[in-house]
mmCIF file of C-alpha atoms in Angstrom:
data_model
loop_
_atom_site.group_PDB
_atom_site.id
_atom_site.type_symbol
_atom_site.label_atom_id
_atom_site.label_comp_id
_atom_site.label_asym_id
_atom_site.label_seq_id
_atom_site.Cartn_x
_atom_site.Cartn_y
_atom_site.Cartn_z
ATOM 1 C CA MET A 1 16.405 52.713 -2.371
ATOM 2 C CA THR A 2 12.336 53.283 -2.495
ATOM 3 C CA PRO A 3 10.758 54.009 0.170
ATOM 4 C CA ALA A 4 7.464 52.201 0.934
ATOM 5 C CA ALA A 5 4.346 52.931 3.331
ATOM 6 C CA ARG A 6 1.296 51.044 4.265
ATOM 7 C CA ILE A 7 -0.832 53.307 7.272
ATOM 8 C CA LEU A 8 -3.937 51.684 8.196
ATOM 9 C CA LEU A 9 -6.838 53.367 10.376
ATOM 10 C CA ASP A 10 -9.163 51.203 12.447
ATOM 11 C CA GLY A 11 -8.041 48.245 9.632
ATOM 12 C CA ARG A 12 -9.073 50.309 6.552
ATOM 13 C CA ASP A 13 -5.900 50.854 4.396
ATOM 14 C CA ILE A 14 -5.591 54.947 3.857
ATOM 15 C CA THR A 15 -2.253 55.091 2.522
ATOM 16 C CA ALA A 16 -3.498 55.709 -0.867
ATOM 17 C CA ASN A 17 -6.181 58.576 0.309
ATOM 18 C CA LEU A 18 -2.663 60.377 1.873
ATOM 19 C CA ILE A 19 -0.270 59.250 -0.952
ATOM 20 C CA PRO A 20 -2.281 59.021 -4.018
ATOM 21 C CA ALA A 21 -1.042 56.937 -6.962
ATOM 22 C CA PRO A 22 1.319 58.056 -8.697
ATOM 23 C CA PHE A 23 3.277 58.344 -6.295
ATOM 24 C CA GLY A 24 1.842 56.076 -4.287
ATOM 25 C CA LEU A 25 1.448 52.907 -6.402
ATOM 26 C CA PRO A 26 0.443 49.735 -4.527
ATOM 27 C CA LEU A 27 3.901 47.204 -3.860
ATOM 28 C CA GLU A 28 3.316 43.627 -4.163
ATOM 29 C CA GLY A 29 3.092 42.206 -0.689
ATOM 30 C CA GLY A 30 1.583 44.869 1.437
ATOM 31 C CA GLY A 31 1.973 49.121 1.448
ATOM 32 C CA HIS A 32 2.887 51.261 -1.194
ATOM 33 C CA VAL A 33 5.738 53.048 -3.882
ATOM 34 C CA ILE A 34 7.565 55.860 -3.104
ATOM 35 C CA PRO A 35 9.486 56.522 -5.971
ATOM 36 C CA GLY A 36 12.553 58.920 -5.199
ATOM 37 C CA GLY A 37 11.282 59.670 -1.218
ATOM 38 C CA VAL A 38 8.983 61.946 -3.135
ATOM 39 C CA LEU A 39 5.544 62.181 -1.169
ATOM 40 C CA GLY A 40 4.030 63.690 -4.656
ATOM 41 C CA GLY A 41 0.698 65.469 -4.621
ATOM 42 C CA GLY A 42 -1.006 63.719 -1.415
ATOM 43 C CA PRO A 43 -2.232 65.253 1.568
ATOM 44 C CA LEU A 44 0.799 63.433 3.964
ATOM 45 C CA LEU A 45 3.210 65.835 4.360
ATOM 46 C CA SER A 46 5.577 63.842 7.131
ATOM 47 C CA LEU A 47 5.350 60.679 9.204
ATOM 48 C CA THR A 48 7.555 59.821 12.320
ATOM 49 C CA VAL A 49 7.441 57.411 14.463
ATOM 50 C CA GLN A 50 9.105 56.647 17.466
ATOM 51 C CA ASP A 51 10.155 53.595 19.095
ATOM 52 C CA ASN A 52 11.228 54.064 22.863
ATOM 53 C CA GLU A 53 12.747 51.708 25.587
ATOM 54 C CA GLY A 54 11.556 52.125 29.371
ATOM 55 C CA LYS A 55 9.059 54.692 30.932
ATOM 56 C CA LYS A 56 8.602 56.749 27.467
ATOM 57 C CA SER A 57 5.713 55.237 25.415
ATOM 58 C CA ASP A 58 5.959 54.669 21.856
ATOM 59 C CA SER A 59 4.504 57.290 19.676
ATOM 60 C CA CYS A 60 3.524 58.346 16.099
ATOM 61 C CA GLU A 61 2.383 61.478 14.623
ATOM 62 C CA LEU A 62 1.418 62.289 11.065
ATOM 63 C CA GLU A 63 1.751 66.097 9.519
ATOM 64 C CA ILE A 64 -1.560 66.727 6.822
ATOM 65 C CA ASP A 65 -2.176 69.035 4.501
ATOM 66 C CA ASN A 66 -5.467 70.242 5.206
ATOM 67 C CA ARG A 67 -5.448 73.303 2.364
ATOM 68 C CA GLU A 68 -8.319 71.043 1.589
ATOM 69 C CA TYR A 69 -10.154 70.208 3.945
ATOM 70 C CA ILE A 70 -9.867 66.928 5.856
ATOM 71 C CA SER A 71 -12.227 66.064 8.733
ATOM 72 C CA ALA A 72 -10.493 65.327 12.345
ATOM 73 C CA PRO A 73 -9.842 61.537 13.145
ATOM 74 C CA GLY A 74 -11.679 60.050 16.233
ATOM 75 C CA LYS A 75 -9.601 60.204 19.525
ATOM 76 C CA GLY A 76 -9.116 56.141 20.064
ATOM 77 C CA SER A 77 -9.457 55.313 16.434
ATOM 78 C CA LYS A 78 -6.511 52.623 15.712
ATOM 79 C CA LEU A 79 -3.634 53.133 13.385
ATOM 80 C CA GLN A 80 -1.322 50.171 12.060
ATOM 81 C CA VAL A 81 1.718 51.499 10.286
ATOM 82 C CA SER A 82 4.663 50.122 8.506
ATOM 83 C CA LEU A 83 7.668 51.695 7.262
ATOM 84 C CA GLY A 84 10.431 50.717 5.115
ATOM 85 C CA PHE A 85 11.971 50.228 1.090
ATOM 86 C CA VAL A 86 10.443 48.180 -1.622
ATOM 87 C CA GLU A 87 13.882 47.014 -2.258
ATOM 88 C CA THR A 88 13.990 45.017 1.431
ATOM 89 C CA GLY A 89 10.113 45.604 1.888
ATOM 90 C CA VAL A 90 8.088 46.815 4.764
ATOM 91 C CA ASN A 91 8.626 46.638 8.428
ATOM 92 C CA TYR A 92 5.731 46.510 11.024
ATOM 93 C CA MET A 93 6.187 49.292 13.526
ATOM 94 C CA GLY A 94 3.037 48.785 15.761
ATOM 95 C CA THR A 95 -0.238 50.068 16.307
ATOM 96 C CA PHE A 96 -1.551 53.159 17.615
ATOM 97 C CA LEU A 97 -4.523 55.151 19.319
ATOM 98 C CA ILE A 98 -4.713 58.456 17.972
ATOM 99 C CA ASP A 99 -4.894 60.539 20.645
ATOM 100 C CA SER A 100 -5.025 64.090 19.778
ATOM 101 C CA TRP A 101 -5.364 66.406 17.015
ATOM 102 C CA THR A 102 -4.249 70.298 16.178
ATOM 103 C CA LYS A 103 -4.827 72.073 13.299
ATOM 104 C CA LYS A 104 -3.382 75.872 12.202
ATOM 105 C CA GLY A 105 -2.546 78.113 9.651
ATOM 106 C CA ARG A 106 -1.591 79.364 7.600
ATOM 107 C CA PRO A 107 -0.678 76.912 5.737
ATOM 108 C CA LYS A 108 -3.276 75.147 7.386
ATOM 109 C CA ILE A 109 -1.648 71.992 8.275
ATOM 110 C CA MET A 110 -3.618 69.194 10.819
ATOM 111 C CA THR A 111 -1.057 67.259 13.732
ATOM 112 C CA VAL A 112 -2.084 63.972 14.525
ATOM 113 C CA THR A 113 -0.713 62.368 17.239
ATOM 114 C CA ALA A 114 -0.714 58.712 17.983
ATOM 115 C CA LYS A 115 0.424 56.560 21.666
ATOM 116 C CA ALA A 116 1.158 53.236 21.888
ATOM 117 C CA ALA A 117 -1.949 50.600 21.955
ATOM 118 C CA GLY A 118 -2.684 50.324 26.098
ATOM 119 C CA LEU A 119 -1.867 54.121 26.755
ATOM 120 C CA THR A 120 -5.689 53.965 27.915
ATOM 121 C CA THR A 121 -7.724 56.325 29.886
ATOM 122 C CA GLU A 122 -8.950 53.338 32.650
ATOM 123 C CA ILE A 123 -4.579 52.565 33.085
ATOM 124 C CA LYS A 124 -4.080 56.246 33.892
ATOM 125 C CA SER A 125 -6.639 56.142 36.179
ATOM 126 C CA PRO A 126 -6.163 55.933 40.165
ATOM 127 C CA LYS A 127 -6.548 52.705 41.506
ATOM 128 C CA SER A 128 -5.695 51.119 45.335
ATOM 129 C CA ARG A 129 -4.083 47.445 46.329
ATOM 130 C CA SER A 130 -1.778 45.360 48.092
ATOM 131 C CA TYR A 131 0.439 42.802 46.634
ATOM 132 C CA HIS A 132 2.180 40.614 49.102
ATOM 133 C CA GLU A 133 4.073 37.780 48.261
ATOM 134 C CA LYS A 134 3.754 37.717 44.711
ATOM 135 C CA SER A 135 6.215 37.424 41.673
ATOM 136 C CA VAL A 136 6.606 40.623 39.288
ATOM 137 C CA ASP A 137 5.060 38.259 36.817
ATOM 138 C CA ASP A 138 2.241 37.169 38.792
ATOM 139 C CA ILE A 139 1.794 41.629 39.475
ATOM 140 C CA VAL A 140 2.018 42.200 36.239
ATOM 141 C CA GLN A 141 -0.304 39.617 34.614
ATOM 142 C CA TYR A 142 -2.767 40.604 36.911
ATOM 143 C CA ILE A 143 -2.509 44.356 36.164
ATOM 144 C CA ALA A 144 -2.340 43.637 32.977
ATOM 145 C CA GLY A 145 -5.144 41.276 32.621
ATOM 146 C CA ARG A 146 -7.201 44.079 34.429
ATOM 147 C CA ASN A 147 -6.593 46.837 31.645
ATOM 148 C CA GLY A 148 -8.070 44.382 28.785
ATOM 149 C CA LEU A 149 -4.249 43.841 27.570
ATOM 150 C CA SER A 150 -1.822 40.824 27.314
ATOM 151 C CA ALA A 151 1.666 40.975 29.632
ATOM 152 C CA ILE A 152 5.258 39.724 28.293
ATOM 153 C CA VAL A 153 7.346 39.338 30.285
ATOM 154 C CA ASN A 154 10.829 38.113 31.016
ATOM 155 C CA GLY A 155 11.444 35.342 33.051
ATOM 156 C CA GLU A 156 14.589 36.384 34.798
ATOM 157 C CA VAL A 157 12.392 39.584 36.130
ATOM 158 C CA GLY A 158 9.133 37.963 36.062
ATOM 159 C CA GLY A 159 10.292 35.245 38.926
ATOM 160 C CA ILE A 160 11.985 38.248 41.404
ATOM 161 C CA LYS A 161 9.041 37.594 44.589
ATOM 162 C CA ILE A 162 7.945 40.927 45.936
ATOM 163 C CA ASP A 163 7.550 40.805 49.767
ATOM 164 C CA HIS A 164 5.066 43.350 49.806
ATOM 165 C CA ILE A 165 4.902 46.308 47.832
ATOM 166 C CA ASP A 166 1.299 49.070 48.257
ATOM 167 C CA GLN A 167 -0.758 50.423 45.619
ATOM 168 C CA SER A 168 -2.360 53.342 46.638
ATOM 169 C CA SER A 169 -4.331 56.283 44.437
ATOM 170 C CA GLU A 170 -1.896 55.643 42.140
ATOM 171 C CA SER A 171 -2.165 55.141 38.561
ATOM 172 C CA ASP A 172 -1.200 51.296 37.140
ATOM 173 C CA LEU A 173 1.021 53.096 34.444
ATOM 174 C CA ASN A 174 3.149 55.055 37.455
ATOM 175 C CA PHE A 175 2.843 51.899 39.615
ATOM 176 C CA LEU A 176 4.476 49.522 36.649
ATOM 177 C CA THR A 177 6.633 52.136 35.959
ATOM 178 C CA ARG A 178 7.686 52.272 39.946
ATOM 179 C CA LEU A 179 7.558 48.436 40.596
ATOM 180 C CA ALA A 180 10.204 48.272 37.083
ATOM 181 C CA SER A 181 12.587 50.233 38.613
ATOM 182 C CA ARG A 182 12.657 48.249 41.532
ATOM 183 C CA VAL A 183 13.667 45.192 40.224
ATOM 184 C CA GLY A 184 15.940 46.756 37.156
ATOM 185 C CA ALA A 185 13.776 46.103 34.367
ATOM 186 C CA ASN A 186 12.179 48.425 30.945
ATOM 187 C CA PHE A 187 8.519 48.686 31.310
ATOM 188 C CA LYS A 188 6.469 49.766 28.410
ATOM 189 C CA LEU A 189 3.220 49.345 26.396
ATOM 190 C CA ALA A 190 2.797 48.259 23.190
ATOM 191 C CA ASP A 191 0.843 46.951 20.789
ATOM 192 C CA GLU A 192 -1.837 46.017 23.227
ATOM 193 C CA LYS A 193 0.782 44.757 25.422
ATOM 194 C CA VAL A 194 2.440 45.281 28.612
ATOM 195 C CA ILE A 195 5.888 44.340 28.108
ATOM 196 C CA PHE A 196 8.257 44.098 31.533
ATOM 197 C CA ASN A 197 11.795 43.059 30.558
ATOM 198 C CA LYS A 198 15.678 43.892 31.661
ATOM 199 C CA ALA A 199 16.840 46.312 31.140
ATOM 200 C CA GLY A 200 20.310 46.426 28.606
ATOM 201 C CA SER A 201 20.117 42.795 29.141
ATOM 202 C CA GLY A 202 20.521 42.715 24.975
ATOM 203 C CA MET A 203 17.754 39.344 25.971
ATOM 204 C CA LEU A 204 14.378 39.873 24.220
ATOM 205 C CA PRO A 205 11.138 39.784 26.913
ATOM 206 C CA SER A 206 10.398 36.599 25.436
ATOM 207 C CA GLY A 207 13.836 35.256 26.586
ATOM 208 C CA GLY A 208 15.546 35.482 22.859
ATOM 209 C CA ALA A 209 18.688 36.894 22.258
ATOM 210 C CA ALA A 210 17.876 40.856 20.534
ATOM 211 C CA PRO A 211 19.001 41.554 17.444
ATOM 212 C CA VAL A 212 22.831 44.022 17.232
ATOM 213 C CA PHE A 213 23.110 45.865 14.361
ATOM 214 C CA MET A 214 25.875 47.241 13.036
ATOM 215 C CA LEU A 215 26.761 50.808 11.964
ATOM 216 C CA THR A 216 29.396 52.489 9.954
ATOM 217 C CA GLU A 217 30.073 56.125 9.542
ATOM 218 C CA ILE A 218 29.620 55.502 5.264
ATOM 219 C CA GLY A 219 26.277 57.031 5.049
ATOM 220 C CA VAL A 220 25.567 58.398 8.062
ATOM 221 C CA THR A 221 24.503 62.386 8.354
ATOM 222 C CA ASP A 222 25.420 63.099 11.607
ATOM 223 C CA TRP A 223 26.560 61.501 15.006
ATOM 224 C CA ASP A 224 27.547 62.804 18.149
ATOM 225 C CA CYS A 225 29.175 61.296 21.461
ATOM 226 C CA THR A 226 29.254 61.934 25.065
ATOM 227 C CA GLY A 227 31.153 60.285 28.117
ATOM 228 C CA SER A 228 30.457 61.228 31.500
ATOM 229 C CA THR A 229 32.037 60.346 35.150
ATOM 230 C CA ARG A 230 28.482 58.597 36.040
ATOM 231 C CA GLY A 231 29.729 54.933 35.462
ATOM 232 C CA ASP A 232 32.792 55.131 37.267
ATOM 233 C CA TYR A 233 31.367 53.441 40.944
ATOM 234 C CA LYS A 234 32.882 50.458 41.006
ATOM 235 C CA SER A 235 30.524 48.943 43.490
ATOM 236 C CA VAL A 236 26.466 49.192 45.049
ATOM 237 C CA GLU A 237 25.655 48.900 48.171
ATOM 238 C CA ALA A 238 21.961 48.546 49.005
ATOM 239 C CA ALA A 239 20.646 47.554 53.009
ATOM 240 C CA TRP A 240 17.874 45.275 53.819
ATOM 241 C CA HIS A 241 15.897 45.252 57.145
ATOM 242 C CA ASN A 242 16.519 41.485 59.285
ATOM 243 C CA ILE A 243 13.533 41.564 60.934
ATOM 244 C CA LYS A 244 15.315 38.256 63.168
ATOM 245 C CA LYS A 245 18.399 39.767 64.244
ATOM 246 C CA GLY A 246 16.233 43.525 64.339
ATOM 247 C CA GLU A 247 19.192 45.376 62.168
ATOM 248 C CA ARG A 248 20.080 46.791 59.125
ATOM 249 C CA GLU A 249 22.300 44.755 56.367
ATOM 250 C CA TRP A 250 23.761 45.382 53.580
ATOM 251 C CA VAL A 251 24.589 43.816 50.611
ATOM 252 C CA LYS A 252 27.027 44.625 47.698
ATOM 253 C CA GLU A 253 27.241 44.423 43.768
ATOM 254 C CA GLY A 254 30.581 44.571 42.666
ATOM 255 C CA GLY A 255 33.730 45.664 44.558
ATOM 256 C CA GLY A 256 35.604 48.501 45.062
ATOM 257 C CA ASN A 257 35.816 52.472 45.403
ATOM 258 C CA PRO A 258 34.101 54.560 44.553
ATOM 259 C CA VAL A 259 30.880 52.654 45.920
ATOM 260 C CA PHE A 260 27.368 53.796 45.301
ATOM 261 C CA ARG A 261 24.552 53.948 48.085
ATOM 262 C CA SER A 262 20.905 53.368 47.929
ATOM 263 C CA ARG A 263 19.130 55.458 50.461
ATOM 264 C CA LYS A 264 15.795 52.612 50.301
ATOM 265 C CA LEU A 265 15.552 50.492 52.842
ATOM 266 C CA PHE A 266 14.274 46.901 51.644
ATOM 267 C CA LYS A 267 12.317 44.066 53.434
ATOM 268 C CA THR A 268 14.108 41.343 51.924
ATOM 269 C CA LYS A 269 17.383 40.562 51.270
ATOM 270 C CA GLU A 270 16.544 39.066 47.717
ATOM 271 C CA GLU A 271 14.712 42.698 47.445
ATOM 272 C CA ALA A 272 18.256 44.515 48.023
ATOM 273 C CA GLU A 273 20.133 42.389 46.261
ATOM 274 C CA ALA A 274 17.994 43.019 42.877
ATOM 275 C CA GLN A 275 17.984 46.864 43.243
ATOM 276 C CA ALA A 276 21.795 46.380 44.027
ATOM 277 C CA LYS A 277 22.415 45.076 40.544
ATOM 278 C CA ALA A 278 19.813 47.291 38.892
ATOM 279 C CA THR A 279 22.022 50.042 39.632
ATOM 280 C CA LYS A 280 25.192 49.063 38.750
ATOM 281 C CA GLY A 281 24.074 48.060 35.202
ATOM 282 C CA ALA A 282 22.113 51.576 35.253
ATOM 283 C CA LEU A 283 25.080 53.278 36.593
ATOM 284 C CA ALA A 284 27.457 51.648 33.787
ATOM 285 C CA ARG A 285 24.691 51.994 31.641
ATOM 286 C CA GLY A 286 25.200 56.088 31.487
ATOM 287 C CA LYS A 287 28.704 55.945 31.069
ATOM 288 C CA LYS A 288 28.558 56.992 27.105
ATOM 289 C CA VAL A 289 26.130 58.055 24.757
ATOM 290 C CA PHE A 290 25.609 57.569 20.841
ATOM 291 C CA ALA A 291 23.246 59.544 18.649
ATOM 292 C CA ALA A 292 23.058 59.185 14.966
ATOM 293 C CA ASN A 293 21.141 60.084 11.778
ATOM 294 C CA PHE A 294 21.204 58.153 8.421
ATOM 295 C CA LEU A 295 19.318 56.990 5.438
ATOM 296 C CA GLY A 296 15.738 54.669 6.907
ATOM 297 C CA ARG A 297 16.565 51.617 8.986
ATOM 298 C CA THR A 298 13.446 50.210 10.038
ATOM 299 C CA GLU A 299 14.583 47.135 11.100
ATOM 300 C CA MET A 300 16.016 48.784 14.130
ATOM 301 C CA PHE A 301 14.481 49.489 17.481
ATOM 302 C CA SER A 302 14.645 49.867 20.908
ATOM 303 C CA GLY A 303 16.196 47.658 23.276
ATOM 304 C CA ALA A 304 17.906 46.150 20.431
ATOM 305 C CA GLY A 305 22.460 46.343 20.212
ATOM 306 C CA LEU A 306 24.050 48.310 18.543
ATOM 307 C CA THR A 307 28.074 48.217 17.354
ATOM 308 C CA ALA A 308 29.364 51.263 15.891
ATOM 309 C CA ILE A 309 32.401 51.075 13.452
ATOM 310 C CA GLY A 310 34.980 53.284 12.001
ATOM 311 C CA PHE A 311 33.564 56.610 13.706
ATOM 312 C CA ASP A 312 35.887 57.549 16.961
ATOM 313 C CA PRO A 313 38.389 55.199 18.529
ATOM 314 C CA ASP A 314 36.230 57.119 22.067
ATOM 315 C CA CYS A 315 33.396 56.216 20.663
ATOM 316 C CA ASP A 316 33.242 52.634 19.063
ATOM 317 C CA GLY A 317 32.205 50.081 20.150
ATOM 318 C CA SER A 318 29.169 48.456 22.111
ATOM 319 C CA TYR A 319 25.379 50.488 22.385
ATOM 320 C CA THR A 320 22.164 48.980 23.580
ATOM 321 C CA ILE A 321 19.286 51.503 21.511
ATOM 322 C CA LYS A 322 17.247 53.564 24.328
ATOM 323 C CA SER A 323 15.301 55.062 21.083
ATOM 324 C CA ALA A 324 14.965 54.731 16.987
ATOM 325 C CA THR A 325 12.710 57.668 15.184
ATOM 326 C CA HIS A 326 12.265 56.805 11.504
ATOM 327 C CA ARG A 327 10.851 59.287 9.756
ATOM 328 C CA LEU A 328 9.297 59.533 6.437
ATOM 329 C CA ASN A 329 8.612 62.935 4.005
ATOM 330 C CA ASP A 330 10.157 64.594 1.088
ATOM 331 C CA GLN A 331 13.175 64.444 1.983
ATOM 332 C CA GLY A 332 12.843 60.385 2.027
ATOM 333 C CA LEU A 333 12.904 58.046 4.580
ATOM 334 C CA THR A 334 15.321 58.683 7.552
ATOM 335 C CA THR A 335 16.252 56.926 11.057
ATOM 336 C CA ARG A 336 17.759 58.543 13.896
ATOM 337 C CA ILE A 337 19.197 56.149 17.121
ATOM 338 C CA SER A 338 19.608 57.249 20.211
ATOM 339 C CA CYS A 339 22.134 54.585 22.287
ATOM 340 C CA GLU A 340 24.010 54.072 25.617
ATOM 341 C CA THR A 341 26.563 51.720 26.513
ATOM 342 C CA ALA A 342 25.475 48.650 27.755
ATOM 343 C CA GLY A 343 24.449 47.520 31.208
ATOM 344 C CA GLU A 344 21.700 45.593 33.005
ATOM 345 C CA GLY A 345 19.295 47.679 34.844
ATOM 346 C CA SER A 346 16.401 49.901 35.573
ATOM 347 C CA ASP A 347 17.390 53.400 34.574
ATOM 348 C CA ASP A 348 15.839 54.892 38.300
ATOM 349 C CA PHE A 349 17.413 54.489 41.313
ATOM 350 C CA TRP A 350 14.885 53.921 43.774
ATOM 351 C CA GLY A 351 15.583 56.537 46.553
ATOM 352 C CA GLY A 352 18.394 57.881 45.278
ATOM 353 C CA GLY A 353 22.242 57.153 46.381
ATOM 354 C CA GLY A 354 25.308 58.707 46.621
ATOM 355 C CA GLY A 355 29.317 57.865 46.602
ATOM 356 C CA GLY A 356 31.048 56.197 49.496
#
């Protein structure tokens, strides 16, 4: 397999500047050929794209040979990256905004880091607002709009009604993360969009089924799998305040012991039920984690499913990809994935909890 790449800076194709011919020969249909995975005499030393599910922002990093002076890029410049192979074509990896650069010696190297487009100063600045009797979709669409972004919200998550929630001197970034935890969603910024998806659902934010990739031990460089007792809770309970009765009531997701009890008191039964369901799924998702390195498969992305086959009877099975890291360097194009057992729910338990 022959690696290929395409790199645009503010809409201008700079691939040939970083990987000059004959190693960076143009590829019909877009991108540049990198024969044998060798980057050649050009300044690009490595290119890494990391795609994450949940709170952690997607990122891109370029490592550049700076022995012959190359000016540092402007902060906020837009970087668009595609990676893949000549035989299968390149896959669009995303749009990123340059966040910082570092120069060091010896040897002289410049490292350029970029974050998912949408992670701006504005979305990280403190704001205050109250939302009363609004759906999750209403709230997310409003916040996306005031930051000049569009939003994609999973229909089931978007339909959840929030009785009341306050944003007090809190950034939109932190508030959306907190809201996602409350309703069992994953929130991320990508391609100038706010994405709210149901965590571990195996669905795309738009509502279609996420692809499930097959992976066997053949061709895998190395892998590891770890099991834990985190997912051993059989049920989850969450409390809400019944105003009419003036007392606390409990809702339950699942059945049997041991029981995980949320410490947060919710205002409505619907919110308590959503949190109990989210927490139950999150506990199930943490039961087993799996990671592997192999020849580049740039079609893999966070949130997609993975079926591991032929590794070990205790490790084979279905997972959700939590992160996918694609790296191009002189060794070729490689991918590393980190996964966890499937289960619907957020990564964080609002208010914590304990066994019962």
